Coordinates of C-alpha atoms in Angstrom, one line a residue:
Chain A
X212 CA -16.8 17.7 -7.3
X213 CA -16.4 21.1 -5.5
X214 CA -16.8 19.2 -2.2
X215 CA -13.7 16.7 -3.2
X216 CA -11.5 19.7 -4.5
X217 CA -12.2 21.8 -1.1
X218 CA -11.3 18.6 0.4
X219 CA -7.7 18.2 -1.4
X220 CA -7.1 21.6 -0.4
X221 CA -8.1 21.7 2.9
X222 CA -5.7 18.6 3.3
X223 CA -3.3 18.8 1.1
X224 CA -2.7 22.7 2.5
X225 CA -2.8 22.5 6.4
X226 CA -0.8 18.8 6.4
X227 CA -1.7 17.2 9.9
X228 CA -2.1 20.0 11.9
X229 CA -5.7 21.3 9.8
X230 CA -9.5 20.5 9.9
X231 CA -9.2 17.8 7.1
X232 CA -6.9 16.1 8.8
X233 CA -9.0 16.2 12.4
X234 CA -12.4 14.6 10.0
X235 CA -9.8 12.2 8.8
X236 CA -8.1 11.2 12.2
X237 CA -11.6 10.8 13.7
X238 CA -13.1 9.1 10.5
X239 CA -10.0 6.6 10.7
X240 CA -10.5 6.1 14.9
X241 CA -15.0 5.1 13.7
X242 CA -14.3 2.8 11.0
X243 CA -11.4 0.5 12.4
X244 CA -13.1 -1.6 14.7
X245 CA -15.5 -2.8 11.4
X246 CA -11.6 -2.7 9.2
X247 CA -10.6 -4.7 11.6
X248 CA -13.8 -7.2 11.5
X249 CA -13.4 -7.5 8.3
X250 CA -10.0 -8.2 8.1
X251 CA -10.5 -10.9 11.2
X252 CA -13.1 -12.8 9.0
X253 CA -10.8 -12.6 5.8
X254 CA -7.9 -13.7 7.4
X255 CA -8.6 -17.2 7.8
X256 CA -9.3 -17.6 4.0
X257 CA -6.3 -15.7 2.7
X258 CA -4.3 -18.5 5.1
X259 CA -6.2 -20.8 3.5
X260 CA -5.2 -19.9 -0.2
X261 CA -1.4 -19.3 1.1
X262 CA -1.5 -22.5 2.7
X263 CA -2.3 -24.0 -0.8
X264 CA -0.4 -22.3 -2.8
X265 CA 2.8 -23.5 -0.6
X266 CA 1.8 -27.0 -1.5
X267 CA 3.0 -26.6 -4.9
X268 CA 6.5 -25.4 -4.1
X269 CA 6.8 -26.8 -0.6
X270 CA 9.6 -29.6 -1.3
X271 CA 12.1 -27.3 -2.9
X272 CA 11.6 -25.1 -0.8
X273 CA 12.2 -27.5 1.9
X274 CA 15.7 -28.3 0.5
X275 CA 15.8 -25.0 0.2
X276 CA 15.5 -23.9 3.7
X277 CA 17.6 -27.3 5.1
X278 CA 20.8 -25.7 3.0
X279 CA 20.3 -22.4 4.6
X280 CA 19.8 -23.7 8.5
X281 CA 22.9 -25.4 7.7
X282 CA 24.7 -22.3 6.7
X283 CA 23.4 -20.0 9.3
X284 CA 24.3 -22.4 12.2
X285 CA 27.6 -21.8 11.6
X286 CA 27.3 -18.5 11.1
X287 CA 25.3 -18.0 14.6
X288 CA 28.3 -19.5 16.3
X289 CA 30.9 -17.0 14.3
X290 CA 28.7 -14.0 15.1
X291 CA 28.3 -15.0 19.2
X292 CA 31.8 -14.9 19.2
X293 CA 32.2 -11.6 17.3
X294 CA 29.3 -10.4 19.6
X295 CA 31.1 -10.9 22.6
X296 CA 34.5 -9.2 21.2
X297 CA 32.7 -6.7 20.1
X298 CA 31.1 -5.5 23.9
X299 CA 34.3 -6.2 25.5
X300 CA 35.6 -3.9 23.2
X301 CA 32.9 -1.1 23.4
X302 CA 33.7 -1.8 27.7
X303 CA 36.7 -0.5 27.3
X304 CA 36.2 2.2 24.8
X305 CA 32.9 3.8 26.6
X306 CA 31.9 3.3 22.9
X307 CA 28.7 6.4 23.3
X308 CA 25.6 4.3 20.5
X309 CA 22.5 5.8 19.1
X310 CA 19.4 3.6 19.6
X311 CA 20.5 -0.1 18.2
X312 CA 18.1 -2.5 17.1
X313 CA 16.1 -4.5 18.5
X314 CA 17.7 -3.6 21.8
X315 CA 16.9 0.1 21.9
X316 CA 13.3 0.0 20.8
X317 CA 10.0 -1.0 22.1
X318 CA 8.2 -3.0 19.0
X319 CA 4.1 -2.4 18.6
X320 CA 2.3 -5.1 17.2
X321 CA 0.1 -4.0 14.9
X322 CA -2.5 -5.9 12.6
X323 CA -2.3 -5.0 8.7
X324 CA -6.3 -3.5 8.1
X325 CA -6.3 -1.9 5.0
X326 CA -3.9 -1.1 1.8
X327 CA -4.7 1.9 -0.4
X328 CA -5.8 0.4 -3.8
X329 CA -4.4 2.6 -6.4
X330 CA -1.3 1.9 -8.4
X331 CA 0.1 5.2 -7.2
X332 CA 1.0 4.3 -3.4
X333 CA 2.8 1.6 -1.5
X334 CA 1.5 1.8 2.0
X335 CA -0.6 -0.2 4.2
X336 CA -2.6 1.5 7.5
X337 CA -2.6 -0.8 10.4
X338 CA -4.2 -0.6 14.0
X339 CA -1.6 1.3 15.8
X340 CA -1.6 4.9 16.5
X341 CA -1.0 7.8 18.8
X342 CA -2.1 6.3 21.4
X343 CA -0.2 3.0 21.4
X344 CA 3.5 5.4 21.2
X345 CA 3.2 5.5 17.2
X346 CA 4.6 8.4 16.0
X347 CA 5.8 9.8 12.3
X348 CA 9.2 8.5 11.2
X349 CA 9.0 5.7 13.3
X350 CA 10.6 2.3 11.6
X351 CA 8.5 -0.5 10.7
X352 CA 9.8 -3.7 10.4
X353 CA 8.4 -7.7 10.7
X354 CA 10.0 -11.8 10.7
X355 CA 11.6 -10.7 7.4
X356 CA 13.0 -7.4 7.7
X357 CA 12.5 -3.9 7.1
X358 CA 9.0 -3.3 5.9
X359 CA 8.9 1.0 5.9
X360 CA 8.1 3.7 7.7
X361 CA 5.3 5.8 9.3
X362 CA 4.2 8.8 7.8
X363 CA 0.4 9.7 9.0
X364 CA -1.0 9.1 12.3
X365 CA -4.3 8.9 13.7
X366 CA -5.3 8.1 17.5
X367 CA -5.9 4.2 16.2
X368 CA -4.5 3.7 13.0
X369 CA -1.4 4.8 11.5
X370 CA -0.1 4.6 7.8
X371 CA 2.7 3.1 6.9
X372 CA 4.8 4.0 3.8
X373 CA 6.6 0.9 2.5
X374 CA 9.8 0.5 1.0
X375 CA 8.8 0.1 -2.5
X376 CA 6.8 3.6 -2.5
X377 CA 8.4 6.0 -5.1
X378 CA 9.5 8.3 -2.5
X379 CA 10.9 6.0 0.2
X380 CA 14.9 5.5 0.3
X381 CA 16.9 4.1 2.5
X382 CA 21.0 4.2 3.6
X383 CA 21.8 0.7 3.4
X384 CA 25.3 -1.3 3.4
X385 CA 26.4 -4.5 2.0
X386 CA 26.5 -6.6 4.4
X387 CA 29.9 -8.7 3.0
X388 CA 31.6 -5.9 1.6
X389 CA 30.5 -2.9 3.7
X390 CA 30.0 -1.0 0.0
X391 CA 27.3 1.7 1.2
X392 CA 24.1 3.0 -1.2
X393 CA 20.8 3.8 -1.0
X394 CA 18.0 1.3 -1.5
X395 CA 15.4 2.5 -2.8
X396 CA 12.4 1.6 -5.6
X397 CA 12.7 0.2 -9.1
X398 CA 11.0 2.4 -11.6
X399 CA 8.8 0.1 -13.5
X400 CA 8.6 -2.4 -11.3
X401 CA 6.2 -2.8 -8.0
X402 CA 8.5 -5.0 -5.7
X403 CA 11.9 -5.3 -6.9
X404 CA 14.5 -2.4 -5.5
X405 CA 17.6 -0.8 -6.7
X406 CA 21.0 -0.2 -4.4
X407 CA 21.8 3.4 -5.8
X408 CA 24.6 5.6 -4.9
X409 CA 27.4 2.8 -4.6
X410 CA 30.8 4.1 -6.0
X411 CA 32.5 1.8 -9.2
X412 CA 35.2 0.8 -6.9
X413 CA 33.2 -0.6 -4.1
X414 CA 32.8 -4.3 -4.2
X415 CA 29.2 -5.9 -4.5
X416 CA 28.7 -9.2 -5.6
X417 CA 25.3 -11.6 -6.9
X418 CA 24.0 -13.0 -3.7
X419 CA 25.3 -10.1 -0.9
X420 CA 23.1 -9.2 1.6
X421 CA 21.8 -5.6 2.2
X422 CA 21.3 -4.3 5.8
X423 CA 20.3 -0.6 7.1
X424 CA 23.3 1.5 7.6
X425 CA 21.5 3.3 10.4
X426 CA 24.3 6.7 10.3
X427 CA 24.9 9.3 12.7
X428 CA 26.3 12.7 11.7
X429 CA 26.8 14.8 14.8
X430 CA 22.9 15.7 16.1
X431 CA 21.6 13.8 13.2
X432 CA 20.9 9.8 13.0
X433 CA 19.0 7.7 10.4
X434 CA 15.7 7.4 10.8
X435 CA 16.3 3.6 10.6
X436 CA 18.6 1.9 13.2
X437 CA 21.8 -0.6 12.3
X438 CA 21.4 -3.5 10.9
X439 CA 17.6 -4.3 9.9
X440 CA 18.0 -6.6 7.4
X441 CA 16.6 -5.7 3.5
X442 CA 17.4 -7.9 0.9
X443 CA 19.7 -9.9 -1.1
X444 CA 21.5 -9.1 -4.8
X445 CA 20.4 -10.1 -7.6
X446 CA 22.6 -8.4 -10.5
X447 CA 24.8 -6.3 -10.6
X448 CA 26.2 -4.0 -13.5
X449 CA 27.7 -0.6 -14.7
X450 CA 28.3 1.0 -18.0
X451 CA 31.1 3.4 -19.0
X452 CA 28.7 6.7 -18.7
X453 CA 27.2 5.9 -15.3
X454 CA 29.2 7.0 -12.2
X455 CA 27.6 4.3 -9.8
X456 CA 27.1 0.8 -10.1
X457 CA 23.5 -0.6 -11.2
X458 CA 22.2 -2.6 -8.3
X459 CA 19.3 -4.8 -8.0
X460 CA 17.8 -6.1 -4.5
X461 CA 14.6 -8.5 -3.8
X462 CA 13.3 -7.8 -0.6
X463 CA 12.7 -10.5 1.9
X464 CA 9.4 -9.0 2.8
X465 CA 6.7 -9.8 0.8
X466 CA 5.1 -6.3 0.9
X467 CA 1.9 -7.9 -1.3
X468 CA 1.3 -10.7 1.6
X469 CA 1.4 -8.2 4.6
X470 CA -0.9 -9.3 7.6
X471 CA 1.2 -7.7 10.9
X472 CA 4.2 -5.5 11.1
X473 CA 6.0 -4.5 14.4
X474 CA 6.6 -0.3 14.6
X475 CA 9.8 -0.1 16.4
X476 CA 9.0 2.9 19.1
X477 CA 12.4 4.4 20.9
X478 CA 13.0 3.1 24.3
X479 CA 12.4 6.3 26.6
X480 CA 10.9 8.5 24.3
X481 CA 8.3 11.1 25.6
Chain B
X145 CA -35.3 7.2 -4.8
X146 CA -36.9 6.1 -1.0
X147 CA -35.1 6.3 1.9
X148 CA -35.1 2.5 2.1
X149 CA -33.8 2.6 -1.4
X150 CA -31.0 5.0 -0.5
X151 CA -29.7 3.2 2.9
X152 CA -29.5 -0.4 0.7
X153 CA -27.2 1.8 -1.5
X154 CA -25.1 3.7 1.3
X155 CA -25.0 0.2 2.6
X156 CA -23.4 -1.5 -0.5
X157 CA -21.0 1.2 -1.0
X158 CA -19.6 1.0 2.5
X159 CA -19.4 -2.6 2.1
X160 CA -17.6 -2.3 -0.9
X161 CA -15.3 0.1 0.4
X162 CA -14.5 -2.0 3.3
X163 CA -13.7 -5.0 1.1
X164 CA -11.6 -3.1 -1.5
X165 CA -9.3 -1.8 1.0
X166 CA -9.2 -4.7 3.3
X167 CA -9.6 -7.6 1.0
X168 CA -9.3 -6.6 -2.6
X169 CA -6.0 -3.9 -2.5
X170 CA -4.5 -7.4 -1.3
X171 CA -4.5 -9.7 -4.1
X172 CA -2.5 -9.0 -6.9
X173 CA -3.9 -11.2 -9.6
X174 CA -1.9 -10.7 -12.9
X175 CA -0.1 -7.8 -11.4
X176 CA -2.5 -6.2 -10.8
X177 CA -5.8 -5.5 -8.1
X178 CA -9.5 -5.5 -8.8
X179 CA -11.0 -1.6 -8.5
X180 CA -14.5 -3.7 -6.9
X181 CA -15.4 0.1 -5.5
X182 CA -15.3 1.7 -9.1
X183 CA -17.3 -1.1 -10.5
X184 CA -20.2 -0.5 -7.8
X185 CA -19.9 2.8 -7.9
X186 CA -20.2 2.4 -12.1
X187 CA -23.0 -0.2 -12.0
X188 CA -24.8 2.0 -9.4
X189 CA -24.2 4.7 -11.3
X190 CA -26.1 3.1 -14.2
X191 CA -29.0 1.9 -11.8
X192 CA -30.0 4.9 -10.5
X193 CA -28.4 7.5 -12.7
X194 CA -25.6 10.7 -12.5
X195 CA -26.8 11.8 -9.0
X196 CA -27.3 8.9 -7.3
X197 CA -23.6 7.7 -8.7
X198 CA -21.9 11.2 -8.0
X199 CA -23.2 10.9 -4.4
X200 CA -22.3 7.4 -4.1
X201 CA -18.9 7.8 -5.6
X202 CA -18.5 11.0 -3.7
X203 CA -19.2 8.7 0.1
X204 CA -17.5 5.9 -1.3
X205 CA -13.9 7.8 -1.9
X206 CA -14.2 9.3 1.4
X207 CA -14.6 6.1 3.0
X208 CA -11.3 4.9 1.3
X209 CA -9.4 7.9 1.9
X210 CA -10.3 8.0 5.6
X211 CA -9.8 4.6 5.9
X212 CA -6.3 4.4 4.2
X213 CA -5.3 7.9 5.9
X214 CA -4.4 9.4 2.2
X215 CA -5.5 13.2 1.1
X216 CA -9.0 13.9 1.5
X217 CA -10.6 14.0 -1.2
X218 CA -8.1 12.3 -3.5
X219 CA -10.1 9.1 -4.3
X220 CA -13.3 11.2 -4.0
X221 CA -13.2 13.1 -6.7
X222 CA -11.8 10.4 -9.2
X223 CA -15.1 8.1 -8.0
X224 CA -17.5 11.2 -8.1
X225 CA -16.9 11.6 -11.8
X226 CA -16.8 7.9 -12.6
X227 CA -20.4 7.6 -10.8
X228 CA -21.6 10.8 -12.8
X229 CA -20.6 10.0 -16.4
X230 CA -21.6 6.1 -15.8
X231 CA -25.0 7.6 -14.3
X232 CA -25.3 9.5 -17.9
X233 CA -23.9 7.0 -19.4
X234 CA -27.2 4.9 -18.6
X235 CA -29.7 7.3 -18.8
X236 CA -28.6 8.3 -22.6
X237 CA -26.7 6.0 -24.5
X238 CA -26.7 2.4 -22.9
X239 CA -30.8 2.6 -22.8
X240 CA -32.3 -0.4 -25.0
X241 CA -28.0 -2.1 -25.0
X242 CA -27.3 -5.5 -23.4
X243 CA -24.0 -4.4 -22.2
X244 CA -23.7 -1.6 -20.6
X245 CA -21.6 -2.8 -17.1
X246 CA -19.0 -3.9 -19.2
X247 CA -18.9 -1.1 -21.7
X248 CA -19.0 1.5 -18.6
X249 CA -16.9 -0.8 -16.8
X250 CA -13.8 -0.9 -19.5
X251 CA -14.3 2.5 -20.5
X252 CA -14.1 4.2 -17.0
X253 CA -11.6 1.8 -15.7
X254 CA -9.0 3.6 -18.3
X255 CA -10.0 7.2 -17.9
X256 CA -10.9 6.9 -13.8
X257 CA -6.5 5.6 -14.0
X258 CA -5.7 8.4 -16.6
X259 CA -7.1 11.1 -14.8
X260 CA -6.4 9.9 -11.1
X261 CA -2.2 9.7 -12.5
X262 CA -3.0 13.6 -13.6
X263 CA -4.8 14.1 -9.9
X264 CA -1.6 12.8 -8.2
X265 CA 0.8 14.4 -10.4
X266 CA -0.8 18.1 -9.8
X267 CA -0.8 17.2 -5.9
X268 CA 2.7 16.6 -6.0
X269 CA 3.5 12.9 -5.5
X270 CA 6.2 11.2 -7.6
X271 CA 3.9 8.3 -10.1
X272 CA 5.3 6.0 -12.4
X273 CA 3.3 6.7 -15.4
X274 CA 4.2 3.7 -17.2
X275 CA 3.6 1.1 -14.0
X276 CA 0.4 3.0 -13.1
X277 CA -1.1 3.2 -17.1
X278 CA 0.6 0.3 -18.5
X279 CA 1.7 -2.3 -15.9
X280 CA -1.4 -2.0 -13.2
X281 CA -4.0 -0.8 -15.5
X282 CA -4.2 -3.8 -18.0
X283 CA -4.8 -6.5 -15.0
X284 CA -7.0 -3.6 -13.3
X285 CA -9.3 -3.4 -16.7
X286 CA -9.3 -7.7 -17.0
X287 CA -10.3 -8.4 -13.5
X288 CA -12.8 -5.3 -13.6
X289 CA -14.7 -6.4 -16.8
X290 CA -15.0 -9.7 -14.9
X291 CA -16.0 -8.3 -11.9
X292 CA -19.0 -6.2 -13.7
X293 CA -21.7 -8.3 -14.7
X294 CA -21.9 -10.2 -11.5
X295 CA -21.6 -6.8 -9.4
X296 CA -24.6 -5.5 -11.5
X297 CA -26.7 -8.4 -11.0
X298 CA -26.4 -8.0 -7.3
X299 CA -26.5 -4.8 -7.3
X300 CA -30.0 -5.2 -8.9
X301 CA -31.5 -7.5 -6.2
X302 CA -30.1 -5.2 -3.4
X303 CA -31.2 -1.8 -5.1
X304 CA -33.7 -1.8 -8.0
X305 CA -33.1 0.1 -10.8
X306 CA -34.5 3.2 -11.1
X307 CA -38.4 3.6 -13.0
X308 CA -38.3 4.3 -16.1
X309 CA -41.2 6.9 -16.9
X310 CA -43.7 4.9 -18.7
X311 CA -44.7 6.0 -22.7
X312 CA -48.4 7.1 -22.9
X313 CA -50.4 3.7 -24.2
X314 CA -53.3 5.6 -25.1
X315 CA -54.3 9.0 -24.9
X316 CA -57.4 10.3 -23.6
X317 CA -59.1 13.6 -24.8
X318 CA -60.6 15.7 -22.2
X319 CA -63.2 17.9 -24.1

């Protein structure tokens, strides 16, 4: 018992820059090649579960998916045109950008090999670290959108907070109505997230979708770039006593199902 | 306890560990995950008694905290004190009762959750007390109880249980 509590101290104390922290960073850099073994010879069973569980909903989610193709096609077309407005414009402007996304950012691949087990955080570690360009702050995103951020990082491995941890948040904007917030989690609930922070007059509607806002103040930016996608409304309320709307956003990551994540790295970063 | 004895048991626990943060923190059954590192800490706890399942718990949170890149420590003490009081726990009251794993098991589940929310609320971090005693802990306690018995009967073919000392048959009088 002494041993653990000199441990939490040591750690919690000197933050990354301590002894504790040099155990754990070479502790984390031994046991990932067997995390990753292990996660190699899982994998092809948890495919083989997901693979059957998508059986039972596989035709509606068929028609599902054949409505939305549909829709987004003719969206793609509307936003190629607005895409090339929108760089003729910035031509003639000399329009001075922070980092955008995906262009401005080298993406890591990086395997999922472990998720802390208690109910208390929402983070995952995966094989990526120092050494691959990782660093802390960096954005971490996959097919779906934004997954979190990285907070600790080891030669090898790195740990990524995700965006349903208690102490991520996010400045996000509607994407329909521009109405600006900040996602961040539901108490109570492990996956679902709440758009805070968005004024009564502000327009937000069932079904919107939520993107990063990605701001920059002077020498200050978001540590999240424009436009990663988040989620979509669900509901949307207010009472008389509250001064902001209440919001509620499903994620389009599935932060249980996690298997590989991308860590966006700055193009031309030292 | 031989040395043979204690690599099968450093063994299992770092197998465990390895599974619970690779495999097991990944499958939300009922809302909630199996803790398959606090049962075989527990049922090794019972095995071999309050050493042997301090020092196994001890190893076996390090593992986890190293692994997942959380404070140092954290997950060590909780399992420390969950392998001491289920290694009492066998060496007092559960001797001559059929079910101790589950008993141990059910028992430790709640208080390893109660006191690991107070751990993280001294250190700092921001815990939903009702998701993290209510919402995660009654799946945790379900799939744990169901995870005991067979954990304990494997644990007992990998690392036999410890000797019990023998009563006296018969007494012989040295004049």
């Amino acid at each position: 018992m002494l041993a653990s509590v000199v441990l939490i101290t040591l750690s919690f104390r000197a933050g990354e820059d301590g002894t504790a922290w040099d155990i754990e960073a070479v502790g984390s850099t031994l046991l990932r090649p067997a995390a990753v073994a292990v996660e190699r010879v899982a994998q092809p069973f948890r495919d083989a579960y997901a693979w059957a569980d998508g059986l039972l909903t596989a035709r509606s989610e068929a028609d599902r998916l054949r409505t939305e193709v549909r829709e987004l096609r003719q969206r793609a077309i509307q936003s190629e045109f607005a895409l090339r407005e929108n760089e003729y414009l910035r031509g003639l402007l000399e329009y001075i950008d922070g980092p955008r996304f995906p262009a401005g950012y080298d993406p890591v691949a990086a395997e999922v090999i472990g998720r802390p087990g208690s109910a208390f955080a929402q983070a995952v570690v995966v094989a990526a670290g120092s050494r691959d360009g990782v660093r802390v702050n960096d954005p971490v995103v996959n097919a779906d959108g934004l997954v979190g951020l990285v907070v600790r990082v080891s030669p090898r491995t790195a740990r990524v907070q995700l965006l349903t941890d208690p102490r991520a948040a996010v400045s996000a904007l509607d994407l329909q109505t521009d109405a600006a917030g900040i996602v961040r989690h539901a108490r109570g609930t492990r996956e679902t997230l709440v758009l805070d922070r968005v004024r009564k007059r502000d327009l937000v509607r069932v079904g919107d979708e939520i993107v990063t806002a990605g701001w920059r103040v002077g020498a200050l930016t978001s540590l999240y770039p424009k436009g990663i996608a988040i989620g979509v409304v669900t509901s949307v309320g207010q009472t008389d006593t509250d001064l902001y709307q209440q919001i509620q956003v499903d994620p389009y990551v599935d932060f249980g199902g996690l298997d590989a994540v991308l860590v966006l790295v700055p193009k031309g970063r030292q | 306890m031989t040395p043979g004895d204690a690599l099968r048991a450093a063994l299992v626990v770092l197998a465990a560990a390895m599974l619970q943060v690779v495999i097991v923190s990944s499958l939300t059954v009922l809302g909630g995950t199996a803790d398959l590192l606090l049962v075989t800490v527990c049922c090794l706890g019972l095995l071999r008694g309050a050493v042997v399942g301090a020092v196994a718990g001890f190893g076996a949170g390090l593992v986890v905290d190293v692994l997942t890149l959380d404070t140092l420590g954290a997950s060590s003490l909780v399992l420390t004190l969950v392998g001491f009081w289920a290694g009492r726990y066998g060496e007092t009251t559960a001797r001559g009762t059929r079910l101790p794993p589950l008993v141990a098991v059910g028992a430790l589940t709640i208080l390893a959750a109660v006191f690991a929310t107070f751990l993280r609320v001294l250190l700092g971090e921001e815990v939903v007390a009702e998701h993290a005693l209510v919402g995660a802990l009654v799946p945790a306690l379900v799939l744990n109880l169901a995870l005991a018995l067979p954990v304990s009967s494997l644990l007992r073919t990998v690392v036999r249980p410890r000797s019990e000392s023998p009563s006296a048959a018969e007494v012989e009088l040295v004049a």
